[in-house]
PDB file of C-alpha atoms in Angstrom:
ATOM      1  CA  UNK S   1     301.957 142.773  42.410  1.00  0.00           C
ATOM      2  CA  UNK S   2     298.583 141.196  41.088  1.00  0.00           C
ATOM      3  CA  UNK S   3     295.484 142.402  43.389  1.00  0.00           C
ATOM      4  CA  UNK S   4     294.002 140.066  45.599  1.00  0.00           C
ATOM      5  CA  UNK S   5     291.384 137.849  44.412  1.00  0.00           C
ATOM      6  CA  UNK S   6     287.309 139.226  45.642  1.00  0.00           C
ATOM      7  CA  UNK S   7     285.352 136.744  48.091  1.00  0.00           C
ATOM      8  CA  UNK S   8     282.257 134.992  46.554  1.00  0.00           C
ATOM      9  CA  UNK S   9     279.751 133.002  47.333  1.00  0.00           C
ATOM     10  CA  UNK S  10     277.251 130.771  45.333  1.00  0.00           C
ATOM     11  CA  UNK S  11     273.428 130.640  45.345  1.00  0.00           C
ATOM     12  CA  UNK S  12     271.788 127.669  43.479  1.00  0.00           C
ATOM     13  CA  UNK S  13     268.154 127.562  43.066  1.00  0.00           C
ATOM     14  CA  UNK S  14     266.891 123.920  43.049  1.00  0.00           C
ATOM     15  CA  UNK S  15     264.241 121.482  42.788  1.00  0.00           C
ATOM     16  CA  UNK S  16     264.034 117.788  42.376  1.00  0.00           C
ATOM     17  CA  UNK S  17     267.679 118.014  41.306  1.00  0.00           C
ATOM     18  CA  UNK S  18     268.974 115.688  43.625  1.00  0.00           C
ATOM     19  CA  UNK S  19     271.198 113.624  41.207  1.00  0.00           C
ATOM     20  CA  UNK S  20     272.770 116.992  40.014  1.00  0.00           C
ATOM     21  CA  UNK S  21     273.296 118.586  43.247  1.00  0.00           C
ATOM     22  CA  UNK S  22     275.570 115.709  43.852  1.00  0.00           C
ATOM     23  CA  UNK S  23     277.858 116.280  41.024  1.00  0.00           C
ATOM     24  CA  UNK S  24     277.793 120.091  41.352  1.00  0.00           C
ATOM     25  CA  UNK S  25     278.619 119.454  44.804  1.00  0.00           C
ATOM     26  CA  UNK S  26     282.035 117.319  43.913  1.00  0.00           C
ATOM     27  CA  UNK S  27     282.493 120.928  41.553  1.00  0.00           C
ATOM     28  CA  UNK S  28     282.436 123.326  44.454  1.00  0.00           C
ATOM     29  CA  UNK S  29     284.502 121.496  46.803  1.00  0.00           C
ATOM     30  CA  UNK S  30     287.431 120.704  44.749  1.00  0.00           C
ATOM     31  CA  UNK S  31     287.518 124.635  43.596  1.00  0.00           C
ATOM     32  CA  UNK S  32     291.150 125.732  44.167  1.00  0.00           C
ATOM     33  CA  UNK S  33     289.847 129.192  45.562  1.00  0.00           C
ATOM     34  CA  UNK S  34     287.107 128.014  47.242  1.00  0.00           C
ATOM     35  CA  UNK S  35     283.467 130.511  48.211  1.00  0.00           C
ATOM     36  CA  UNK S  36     282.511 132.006  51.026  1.00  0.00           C
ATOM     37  CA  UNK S  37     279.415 130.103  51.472  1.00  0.00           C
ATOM     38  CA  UNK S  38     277.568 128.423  49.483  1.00  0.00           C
ATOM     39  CA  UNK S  39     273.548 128.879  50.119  1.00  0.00           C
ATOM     40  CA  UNK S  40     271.222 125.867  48.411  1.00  0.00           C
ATOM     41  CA  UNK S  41     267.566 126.874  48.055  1.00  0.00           C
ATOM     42  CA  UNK S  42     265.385 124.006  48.052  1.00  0.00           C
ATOM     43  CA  UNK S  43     262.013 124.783  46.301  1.00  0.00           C
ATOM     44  CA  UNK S  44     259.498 122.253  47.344  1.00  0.00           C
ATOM     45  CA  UNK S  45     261.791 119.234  46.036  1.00  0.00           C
ATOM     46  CA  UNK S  46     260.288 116.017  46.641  1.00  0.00           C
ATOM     47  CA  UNK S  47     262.928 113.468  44.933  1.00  0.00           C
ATOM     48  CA  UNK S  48     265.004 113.746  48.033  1.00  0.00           C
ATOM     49  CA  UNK S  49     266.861 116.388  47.335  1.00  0.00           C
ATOM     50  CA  UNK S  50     266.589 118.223  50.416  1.00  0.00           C
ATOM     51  CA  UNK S  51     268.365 115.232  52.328  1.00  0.00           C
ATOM     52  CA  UNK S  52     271.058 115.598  50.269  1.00  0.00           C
ATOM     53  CA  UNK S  53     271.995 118.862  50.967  1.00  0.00           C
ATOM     54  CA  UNK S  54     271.356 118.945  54.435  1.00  0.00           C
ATOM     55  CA  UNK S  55     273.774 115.938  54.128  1.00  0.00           C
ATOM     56  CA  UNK S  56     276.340 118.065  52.455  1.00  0.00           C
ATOM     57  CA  UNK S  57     275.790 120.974  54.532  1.00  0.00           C
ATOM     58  CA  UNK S  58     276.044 118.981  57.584  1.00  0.00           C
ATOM     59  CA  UNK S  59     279.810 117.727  56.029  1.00  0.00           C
ATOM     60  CA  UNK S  60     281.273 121.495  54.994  1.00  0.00           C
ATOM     61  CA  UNK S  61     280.772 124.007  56.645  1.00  0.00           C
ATOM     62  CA  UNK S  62     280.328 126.625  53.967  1.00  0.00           C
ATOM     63  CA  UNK S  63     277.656 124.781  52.770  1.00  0.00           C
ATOM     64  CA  UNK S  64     273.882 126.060  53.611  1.00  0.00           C
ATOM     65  CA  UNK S  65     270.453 124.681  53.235  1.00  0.00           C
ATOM     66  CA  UNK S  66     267.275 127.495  52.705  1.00  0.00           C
ATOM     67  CA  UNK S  67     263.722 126.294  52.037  1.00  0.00           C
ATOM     68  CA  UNK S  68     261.432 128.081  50.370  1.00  0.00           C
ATOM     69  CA  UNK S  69     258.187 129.103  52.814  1.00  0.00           C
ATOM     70  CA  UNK S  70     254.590 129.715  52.283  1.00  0.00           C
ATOM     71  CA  UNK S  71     253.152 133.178  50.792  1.00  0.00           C
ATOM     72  CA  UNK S  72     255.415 135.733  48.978  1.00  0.00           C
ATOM     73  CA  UNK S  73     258.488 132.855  48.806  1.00  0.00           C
ATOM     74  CA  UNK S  74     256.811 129.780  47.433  1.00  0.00           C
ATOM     75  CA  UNK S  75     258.227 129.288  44.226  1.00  0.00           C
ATOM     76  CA  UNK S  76     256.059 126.953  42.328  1.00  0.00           C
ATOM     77  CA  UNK S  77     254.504 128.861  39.501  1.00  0.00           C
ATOM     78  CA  UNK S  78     257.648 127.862  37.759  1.00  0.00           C
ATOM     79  CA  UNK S  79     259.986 130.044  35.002  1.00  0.00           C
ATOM     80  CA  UNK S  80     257.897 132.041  33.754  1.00  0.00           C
ATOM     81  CA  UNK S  81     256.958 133.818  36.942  1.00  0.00           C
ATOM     82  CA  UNK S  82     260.350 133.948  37.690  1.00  0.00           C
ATOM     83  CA  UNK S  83     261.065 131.418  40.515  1.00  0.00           C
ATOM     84  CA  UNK S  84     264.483 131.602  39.707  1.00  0.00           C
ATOM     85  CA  UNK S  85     265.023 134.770  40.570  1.00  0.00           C
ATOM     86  CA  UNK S  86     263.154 134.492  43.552  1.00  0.00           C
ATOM     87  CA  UNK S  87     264.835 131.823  44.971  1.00  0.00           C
ATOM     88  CA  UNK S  88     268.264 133.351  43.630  1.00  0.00           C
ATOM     89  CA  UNK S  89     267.297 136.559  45.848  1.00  0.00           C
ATOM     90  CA  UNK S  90     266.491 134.474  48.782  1.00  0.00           C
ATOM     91  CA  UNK S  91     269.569 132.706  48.775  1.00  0.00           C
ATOM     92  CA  UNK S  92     271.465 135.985  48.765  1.00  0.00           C
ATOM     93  CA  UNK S  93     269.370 137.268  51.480  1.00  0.00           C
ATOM     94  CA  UNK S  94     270.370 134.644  53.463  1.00  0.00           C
ATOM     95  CA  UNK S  95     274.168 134.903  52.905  1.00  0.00           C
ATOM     96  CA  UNK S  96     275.617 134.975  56.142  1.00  0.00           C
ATOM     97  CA  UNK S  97     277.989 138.390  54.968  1.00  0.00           C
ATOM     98  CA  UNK S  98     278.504 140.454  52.275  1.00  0.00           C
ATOM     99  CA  UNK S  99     280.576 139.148  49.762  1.00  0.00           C
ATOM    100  CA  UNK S 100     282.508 140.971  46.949  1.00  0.00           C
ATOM    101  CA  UNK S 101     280.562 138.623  43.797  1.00  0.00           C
ATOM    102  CA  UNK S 102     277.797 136.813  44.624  1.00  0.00           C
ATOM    103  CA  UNK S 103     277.431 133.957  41.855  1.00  0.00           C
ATOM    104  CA  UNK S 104     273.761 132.475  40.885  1.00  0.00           C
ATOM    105  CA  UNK S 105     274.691 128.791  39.628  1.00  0.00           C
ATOM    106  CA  UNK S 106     272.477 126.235  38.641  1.00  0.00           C
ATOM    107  CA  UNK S 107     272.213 122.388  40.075  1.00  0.00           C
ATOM    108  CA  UNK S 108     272.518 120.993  36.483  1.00  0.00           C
ATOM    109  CA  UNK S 109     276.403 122.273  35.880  1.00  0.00           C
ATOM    110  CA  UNK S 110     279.653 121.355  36.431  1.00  0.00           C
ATOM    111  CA  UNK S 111     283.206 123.335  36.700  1.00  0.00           C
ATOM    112  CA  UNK S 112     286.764 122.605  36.614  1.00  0.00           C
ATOM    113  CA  UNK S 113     288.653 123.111  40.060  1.00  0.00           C
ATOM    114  CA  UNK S 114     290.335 126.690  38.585  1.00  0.00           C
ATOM    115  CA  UNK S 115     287.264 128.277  37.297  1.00  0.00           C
ATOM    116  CA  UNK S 116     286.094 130.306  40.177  1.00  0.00           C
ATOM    117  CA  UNK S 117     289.538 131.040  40.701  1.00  0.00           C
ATOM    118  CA  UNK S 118     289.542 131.935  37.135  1.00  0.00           C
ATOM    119  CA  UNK S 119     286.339 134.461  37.459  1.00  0.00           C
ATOM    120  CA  UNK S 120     287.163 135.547  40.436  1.00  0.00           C
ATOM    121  CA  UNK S 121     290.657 137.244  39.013  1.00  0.00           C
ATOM    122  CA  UNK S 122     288.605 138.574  36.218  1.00  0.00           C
ATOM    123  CA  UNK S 123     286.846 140.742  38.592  1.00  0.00           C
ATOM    124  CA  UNK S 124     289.910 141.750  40.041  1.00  0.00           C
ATOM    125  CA  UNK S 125     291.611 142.712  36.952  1.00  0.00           C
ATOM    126  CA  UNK S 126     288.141 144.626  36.167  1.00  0.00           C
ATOM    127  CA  UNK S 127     286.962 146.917  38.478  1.00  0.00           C
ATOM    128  CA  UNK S 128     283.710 148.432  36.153  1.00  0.00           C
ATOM    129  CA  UNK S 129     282.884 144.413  35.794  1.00  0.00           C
ATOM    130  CA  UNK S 130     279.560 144.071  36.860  1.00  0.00           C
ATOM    131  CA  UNK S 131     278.143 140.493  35.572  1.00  0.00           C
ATOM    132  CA  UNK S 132     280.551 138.116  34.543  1.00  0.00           C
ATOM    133  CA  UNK S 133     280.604 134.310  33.900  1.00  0.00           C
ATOM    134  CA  UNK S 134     282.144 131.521  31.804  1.00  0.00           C
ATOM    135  CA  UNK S 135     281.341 130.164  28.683  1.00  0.00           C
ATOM    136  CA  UNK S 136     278.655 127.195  28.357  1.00  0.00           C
ATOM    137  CA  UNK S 137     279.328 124.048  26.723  1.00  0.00           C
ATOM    138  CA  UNK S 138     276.750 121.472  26.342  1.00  0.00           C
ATOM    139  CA  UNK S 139     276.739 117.871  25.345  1.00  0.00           C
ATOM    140  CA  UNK S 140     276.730 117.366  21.298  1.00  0.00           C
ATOM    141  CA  UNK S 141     276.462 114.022  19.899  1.00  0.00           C
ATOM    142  CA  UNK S 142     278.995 112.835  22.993  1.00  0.00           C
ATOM    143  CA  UNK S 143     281.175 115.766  22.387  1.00  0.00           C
ATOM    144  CA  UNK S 144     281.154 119.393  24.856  1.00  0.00           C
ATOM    145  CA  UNK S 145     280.543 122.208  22.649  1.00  0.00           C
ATOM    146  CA  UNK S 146     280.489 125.901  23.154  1.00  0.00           C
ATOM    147  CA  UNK S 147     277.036 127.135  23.099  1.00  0.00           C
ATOM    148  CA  UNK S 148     278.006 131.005  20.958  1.00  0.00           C
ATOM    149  CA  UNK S 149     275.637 133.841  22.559  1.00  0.00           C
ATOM    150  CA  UNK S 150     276.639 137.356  22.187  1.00  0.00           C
ATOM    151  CA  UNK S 151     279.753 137.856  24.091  1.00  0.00           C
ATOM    152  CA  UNK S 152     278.597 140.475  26.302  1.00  0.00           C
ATOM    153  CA  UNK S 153     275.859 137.724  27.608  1.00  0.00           C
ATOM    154  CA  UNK S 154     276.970 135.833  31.124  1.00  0.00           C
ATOM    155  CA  UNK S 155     274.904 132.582  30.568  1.00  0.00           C
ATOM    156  CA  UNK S 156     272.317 132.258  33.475  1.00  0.00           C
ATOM    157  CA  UNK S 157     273.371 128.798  34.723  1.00  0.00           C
ATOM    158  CA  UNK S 158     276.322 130.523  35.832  1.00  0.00           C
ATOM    159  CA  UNK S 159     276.307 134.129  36.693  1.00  0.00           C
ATOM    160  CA  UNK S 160     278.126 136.481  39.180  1.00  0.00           C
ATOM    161  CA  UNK S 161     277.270 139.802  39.931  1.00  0.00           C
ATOM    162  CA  UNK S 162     279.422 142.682  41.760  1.00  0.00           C
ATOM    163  CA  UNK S 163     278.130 143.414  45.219  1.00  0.00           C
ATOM    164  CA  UNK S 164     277.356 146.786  44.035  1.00  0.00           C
ATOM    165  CA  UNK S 165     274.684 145.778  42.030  1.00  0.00           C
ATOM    166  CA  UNK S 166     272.755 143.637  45.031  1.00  0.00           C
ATOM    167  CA  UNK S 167     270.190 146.715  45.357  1.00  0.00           C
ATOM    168  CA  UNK S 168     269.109 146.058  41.886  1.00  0.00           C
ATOM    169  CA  UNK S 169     269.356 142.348  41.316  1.00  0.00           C
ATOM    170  CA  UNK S 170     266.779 142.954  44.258  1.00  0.00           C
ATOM    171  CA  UNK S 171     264.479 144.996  42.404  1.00  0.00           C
ATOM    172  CA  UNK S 172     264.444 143.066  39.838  1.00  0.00           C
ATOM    173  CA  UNK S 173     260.610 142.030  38.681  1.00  0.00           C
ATOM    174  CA  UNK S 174     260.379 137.804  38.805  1.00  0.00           C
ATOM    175  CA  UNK S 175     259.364 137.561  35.432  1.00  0.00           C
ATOM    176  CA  UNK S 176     260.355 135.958  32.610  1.00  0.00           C
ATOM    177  CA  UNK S 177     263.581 138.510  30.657  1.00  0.00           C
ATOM    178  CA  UNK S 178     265.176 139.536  34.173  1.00  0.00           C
ATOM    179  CA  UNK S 179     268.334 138.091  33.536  1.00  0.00           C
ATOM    180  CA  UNK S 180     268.549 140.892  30.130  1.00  0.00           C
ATOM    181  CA  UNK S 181     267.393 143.504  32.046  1.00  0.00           C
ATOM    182  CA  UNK S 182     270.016 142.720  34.689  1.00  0.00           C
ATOM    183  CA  UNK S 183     272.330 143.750  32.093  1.00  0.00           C
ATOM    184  CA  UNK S 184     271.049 146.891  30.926  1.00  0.00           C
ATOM    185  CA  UNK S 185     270.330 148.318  34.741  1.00  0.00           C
ATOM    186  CA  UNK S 186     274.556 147.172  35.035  1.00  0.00           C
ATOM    187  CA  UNK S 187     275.435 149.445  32.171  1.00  0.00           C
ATOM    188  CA  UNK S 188     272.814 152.247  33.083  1.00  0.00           C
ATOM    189  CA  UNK S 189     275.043 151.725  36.382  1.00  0.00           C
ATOM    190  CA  UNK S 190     278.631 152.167  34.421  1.00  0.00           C
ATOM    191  CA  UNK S 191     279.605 148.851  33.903  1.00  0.00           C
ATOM    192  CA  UNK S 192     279.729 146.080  31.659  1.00  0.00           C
ATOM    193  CA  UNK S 193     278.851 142.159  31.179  1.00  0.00           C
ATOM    194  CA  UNK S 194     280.750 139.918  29.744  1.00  0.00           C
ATOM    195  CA  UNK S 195     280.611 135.758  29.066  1.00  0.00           C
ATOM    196  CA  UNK S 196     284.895 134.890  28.925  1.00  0.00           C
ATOM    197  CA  UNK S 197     285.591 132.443  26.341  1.00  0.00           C
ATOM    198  CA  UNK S 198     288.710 131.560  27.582  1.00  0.00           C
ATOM    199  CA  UNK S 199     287.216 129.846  30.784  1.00  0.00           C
ATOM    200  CA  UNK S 200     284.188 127.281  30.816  1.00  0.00           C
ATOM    201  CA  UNK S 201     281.201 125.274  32.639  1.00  0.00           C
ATOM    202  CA  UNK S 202     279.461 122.054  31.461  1.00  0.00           C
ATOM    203  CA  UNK S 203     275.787 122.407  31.159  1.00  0.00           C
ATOM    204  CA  UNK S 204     274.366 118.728  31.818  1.00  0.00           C
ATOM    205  CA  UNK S 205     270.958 120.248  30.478  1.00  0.00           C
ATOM    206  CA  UNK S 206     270.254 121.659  27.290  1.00  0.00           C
ATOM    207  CA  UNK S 207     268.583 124.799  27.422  1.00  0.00           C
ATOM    208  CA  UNK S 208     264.782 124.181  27.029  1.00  0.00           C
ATOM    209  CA  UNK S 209     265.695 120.637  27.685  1.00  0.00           C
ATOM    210  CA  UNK S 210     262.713 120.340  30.184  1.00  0.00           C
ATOM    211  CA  UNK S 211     260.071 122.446  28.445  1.00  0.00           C
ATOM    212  CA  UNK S 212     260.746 121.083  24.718  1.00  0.00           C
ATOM    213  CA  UNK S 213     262.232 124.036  22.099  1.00  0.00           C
ATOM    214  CA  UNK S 214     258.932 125.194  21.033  1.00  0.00           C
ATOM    215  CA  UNK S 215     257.614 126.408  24.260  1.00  0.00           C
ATOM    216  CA  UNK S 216     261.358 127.698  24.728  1.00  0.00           C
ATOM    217  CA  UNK S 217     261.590 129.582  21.925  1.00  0.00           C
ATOM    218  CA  UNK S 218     257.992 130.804  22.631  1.00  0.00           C
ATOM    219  CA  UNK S 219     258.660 132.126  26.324  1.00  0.00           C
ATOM    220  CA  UNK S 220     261.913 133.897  24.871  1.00  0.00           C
ATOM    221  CA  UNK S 221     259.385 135.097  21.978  1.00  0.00           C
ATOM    222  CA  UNK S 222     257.438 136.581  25.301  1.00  0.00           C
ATOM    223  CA  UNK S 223     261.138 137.674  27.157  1.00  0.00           C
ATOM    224  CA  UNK S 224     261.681 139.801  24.245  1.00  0.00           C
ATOM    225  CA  UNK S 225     258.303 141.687  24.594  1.00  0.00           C
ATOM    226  CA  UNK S 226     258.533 142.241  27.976  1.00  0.00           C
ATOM    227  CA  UNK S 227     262.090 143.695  27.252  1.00  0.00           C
ATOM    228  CA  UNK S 228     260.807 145.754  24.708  1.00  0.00           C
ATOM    229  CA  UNK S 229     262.637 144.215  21.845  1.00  0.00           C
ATOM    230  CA  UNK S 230     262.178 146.052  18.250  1.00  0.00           C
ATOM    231  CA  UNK S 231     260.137 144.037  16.313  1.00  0.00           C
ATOM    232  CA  UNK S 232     262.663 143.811  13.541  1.00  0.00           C
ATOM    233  CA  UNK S 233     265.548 142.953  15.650  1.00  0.00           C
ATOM    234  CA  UNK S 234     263.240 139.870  16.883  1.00  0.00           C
ATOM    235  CA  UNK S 235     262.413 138.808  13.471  1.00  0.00           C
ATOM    236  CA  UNK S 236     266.178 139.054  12.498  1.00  0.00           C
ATOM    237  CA  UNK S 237     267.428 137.135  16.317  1.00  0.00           C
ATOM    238  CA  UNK S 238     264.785 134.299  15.687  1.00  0.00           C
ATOM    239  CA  UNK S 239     265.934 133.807  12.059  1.00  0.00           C
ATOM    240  CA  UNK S 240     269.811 134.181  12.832  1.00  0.00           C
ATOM    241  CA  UNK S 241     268.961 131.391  15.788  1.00  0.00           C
ATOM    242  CA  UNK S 242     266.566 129.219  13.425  1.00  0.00           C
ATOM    243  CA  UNK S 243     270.020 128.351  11.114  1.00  0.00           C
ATOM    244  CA  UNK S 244     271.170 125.787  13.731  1.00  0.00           C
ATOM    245  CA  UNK S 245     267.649 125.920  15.617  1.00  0.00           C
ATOM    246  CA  UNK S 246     264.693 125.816  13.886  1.00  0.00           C
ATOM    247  CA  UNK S 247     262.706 126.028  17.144  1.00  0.00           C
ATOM    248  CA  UNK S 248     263.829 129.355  17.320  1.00  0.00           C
ATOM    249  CA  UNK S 249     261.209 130.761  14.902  1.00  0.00           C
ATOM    250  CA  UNK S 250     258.704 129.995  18.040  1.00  0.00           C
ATOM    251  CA  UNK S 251     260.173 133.473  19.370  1.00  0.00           C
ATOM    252  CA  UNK S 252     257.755 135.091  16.778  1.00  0.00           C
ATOM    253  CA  UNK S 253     255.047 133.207  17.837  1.00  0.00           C
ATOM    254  CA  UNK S 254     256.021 134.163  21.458  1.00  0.00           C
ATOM    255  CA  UNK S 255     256.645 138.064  20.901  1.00  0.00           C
ATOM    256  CA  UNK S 256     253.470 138.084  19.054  1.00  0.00           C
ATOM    257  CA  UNK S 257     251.251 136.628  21.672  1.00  0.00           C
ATOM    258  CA  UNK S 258     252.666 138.327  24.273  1.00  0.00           C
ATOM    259  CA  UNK S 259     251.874 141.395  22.396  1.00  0.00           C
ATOM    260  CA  UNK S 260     248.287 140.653  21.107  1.00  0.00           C
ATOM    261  CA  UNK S 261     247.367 139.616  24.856  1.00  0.00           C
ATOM    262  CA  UNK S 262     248.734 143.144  26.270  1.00  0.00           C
ATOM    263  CA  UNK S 263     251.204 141.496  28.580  1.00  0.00           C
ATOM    264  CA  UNK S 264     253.030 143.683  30.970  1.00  0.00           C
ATOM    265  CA  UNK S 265     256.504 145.244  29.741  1.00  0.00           C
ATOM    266  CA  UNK S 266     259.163 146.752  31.915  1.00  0.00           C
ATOM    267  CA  UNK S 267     258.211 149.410  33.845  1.00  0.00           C
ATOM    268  CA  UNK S 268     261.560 151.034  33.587  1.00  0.00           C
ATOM    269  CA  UNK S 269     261.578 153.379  30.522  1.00  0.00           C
ATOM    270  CA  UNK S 270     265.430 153.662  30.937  1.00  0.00           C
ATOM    271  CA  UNK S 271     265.898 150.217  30.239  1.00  0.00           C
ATOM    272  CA  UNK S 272     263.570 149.766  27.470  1.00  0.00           C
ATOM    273  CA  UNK S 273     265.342 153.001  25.894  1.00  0.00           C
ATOM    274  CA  UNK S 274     268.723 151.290  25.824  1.00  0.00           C
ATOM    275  CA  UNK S 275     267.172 148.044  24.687  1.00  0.00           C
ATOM    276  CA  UNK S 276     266.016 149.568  21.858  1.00  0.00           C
ATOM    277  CA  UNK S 277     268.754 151.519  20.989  1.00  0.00           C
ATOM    278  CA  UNK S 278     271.250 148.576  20.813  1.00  0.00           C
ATOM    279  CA  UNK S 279     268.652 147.318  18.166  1.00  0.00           C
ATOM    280  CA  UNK S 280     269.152 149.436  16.038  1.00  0.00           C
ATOM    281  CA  UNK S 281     270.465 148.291  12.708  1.00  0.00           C
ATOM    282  CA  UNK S 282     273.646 150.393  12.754  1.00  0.00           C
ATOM    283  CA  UNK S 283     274.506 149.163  16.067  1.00  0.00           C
ATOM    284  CA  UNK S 284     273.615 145.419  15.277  1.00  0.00           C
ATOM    285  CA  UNK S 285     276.178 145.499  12.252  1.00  0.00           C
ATOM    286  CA  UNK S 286     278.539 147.364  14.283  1.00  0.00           C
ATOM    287  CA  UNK S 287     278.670 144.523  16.856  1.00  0.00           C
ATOM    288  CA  UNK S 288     279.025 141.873  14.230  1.00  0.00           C
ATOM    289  CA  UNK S 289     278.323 139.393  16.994  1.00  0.00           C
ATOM    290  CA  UNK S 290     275.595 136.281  17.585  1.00  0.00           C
ATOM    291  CA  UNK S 291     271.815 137.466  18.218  1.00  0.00           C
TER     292      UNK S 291
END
């Protein structure tokens, strides 16, 4: 007898997305197993946005509309501060009851009507699953192709957590690298990530599609210092990367200024210490996966 598939619900930070919201809405209400609730955080959009998903919430009732507010919850200094993961942590907040998986998705995807289905029975079949999510294809010269990350990765556009790890998603700094060392506190915790090759999720947006590649290779550059990356295992990710993206060797440039300026780096010695220790070279052939 299979187990019974966990409850989820989704939490999608926005702004001025209103022509995705749209089409991720068409997503979430023809999933087969559908969520719980799903909470949209509006962040300041002014391309009318916000009417749309009051319009949608007002239509299903599993649909909810959050606003970002003035002081500790305005989320305008963008990705780099993490406003993200602040508006991700609102919209759990705000979840009218717990949940077994909460999900973070992003406005600029789409799904077929079995994958939540799909992720959800993952989770079942799983217990020490702790982040989970589907692989990414993007749009190729007309054609969806896989985006290959390091299988243990859960792509952030689409990424669900177990409930037992809600304390820490919430103590989670907002700065740019906390969806790596959302992985690391998992396994410190006893269990593992994983991105599932055998289920997927259209990303309408290439990554760094709004920024340009240089400043996205740079501000992963700057995610790897504050991770405490090894120096060499940056040099040998951002030339592994530059094969298919040249814009990748910005990470250098990125780590480099980060480091010269004195930026801040986890404050968690635990999860810099495991970081590091997956860097190492024995472990990096070992794994014989992407970097």
């Amino acid at each position: 007898m299979s187990s019974p598939l966990p409850s989820y619900a989704i939490v999608t930070p926005a702004r001025n997305e209103r022509e995705n919201i749209e089409r991720l809405a068409e997503s979430v209400v023809a999933q087969n197993v559908p969520p719980a609730a799903w909470i949209i955080v509006d962040d300041g959009s002014d391309d009318g946005m916000d009417e749309v998903a009051q319009r949608l919430a007002g239509e299903h009732a599993f649909i909810h509309l959050e606003r970002t507010n003035e002081g500790s919850d305005k989320l305008e200094e963008g990705r780099r501060q993490g406003r993200d993961l602040l508006a991700f942590r609102l919209g759990v907040r705000r979840l009218p009851a717990p949940v077994d998986v909460f999900v973070k998705v992003d406005a600029d995807t789409s799904f077929d009507a079995d994958y939540f289905g799909e992720l959800m029975a993952k989770f079942a079949a799983d217990p020490q699953l702790g982040i989970g999510g589907g692989t990414c294809y993007e749009l190729e010269d007309g054609v969806w192709e896989r985006v290959k990350v390091n299988a243990a990765h859960p792509r952030g556009a689409s990424r669900a957590y177990r409930w037992a790890l809600y304390d820490d998603v919430m103590d989670l700094e907002p700065t740019l690298g906390w969806d790596g060392v959302d992985e690391v506190m998992a396994e410190l915790r006893g269990f593992h990530t994983q991105g599932f090759t055998d289920i997927g999720f259209r990303h309408h947006r290439r990554v760094g599609e709004r920024e340009g590649r240089l400043r996205a290779g740079s501000a992963l550059g700057r995610q790897a210092w504050y991770m405490g990356y090894r120096p060499s295992y940056l040099m040998l990710r951002a030339a592994y990367r530059s094969r298919t993206n040249v814009a990748s060797i910005a990470m250098v440039y990125g780590y480099a200024a980060a480091a010269a300026a004195r930026d801040p780096r986890c404050p968690q010695p635990l999860v810099v210490d495991r970081v590091r220790d997956q860097q190492r070279l024995r472990e990096v052939l070992r794994s014989r996966v992407p970097v």
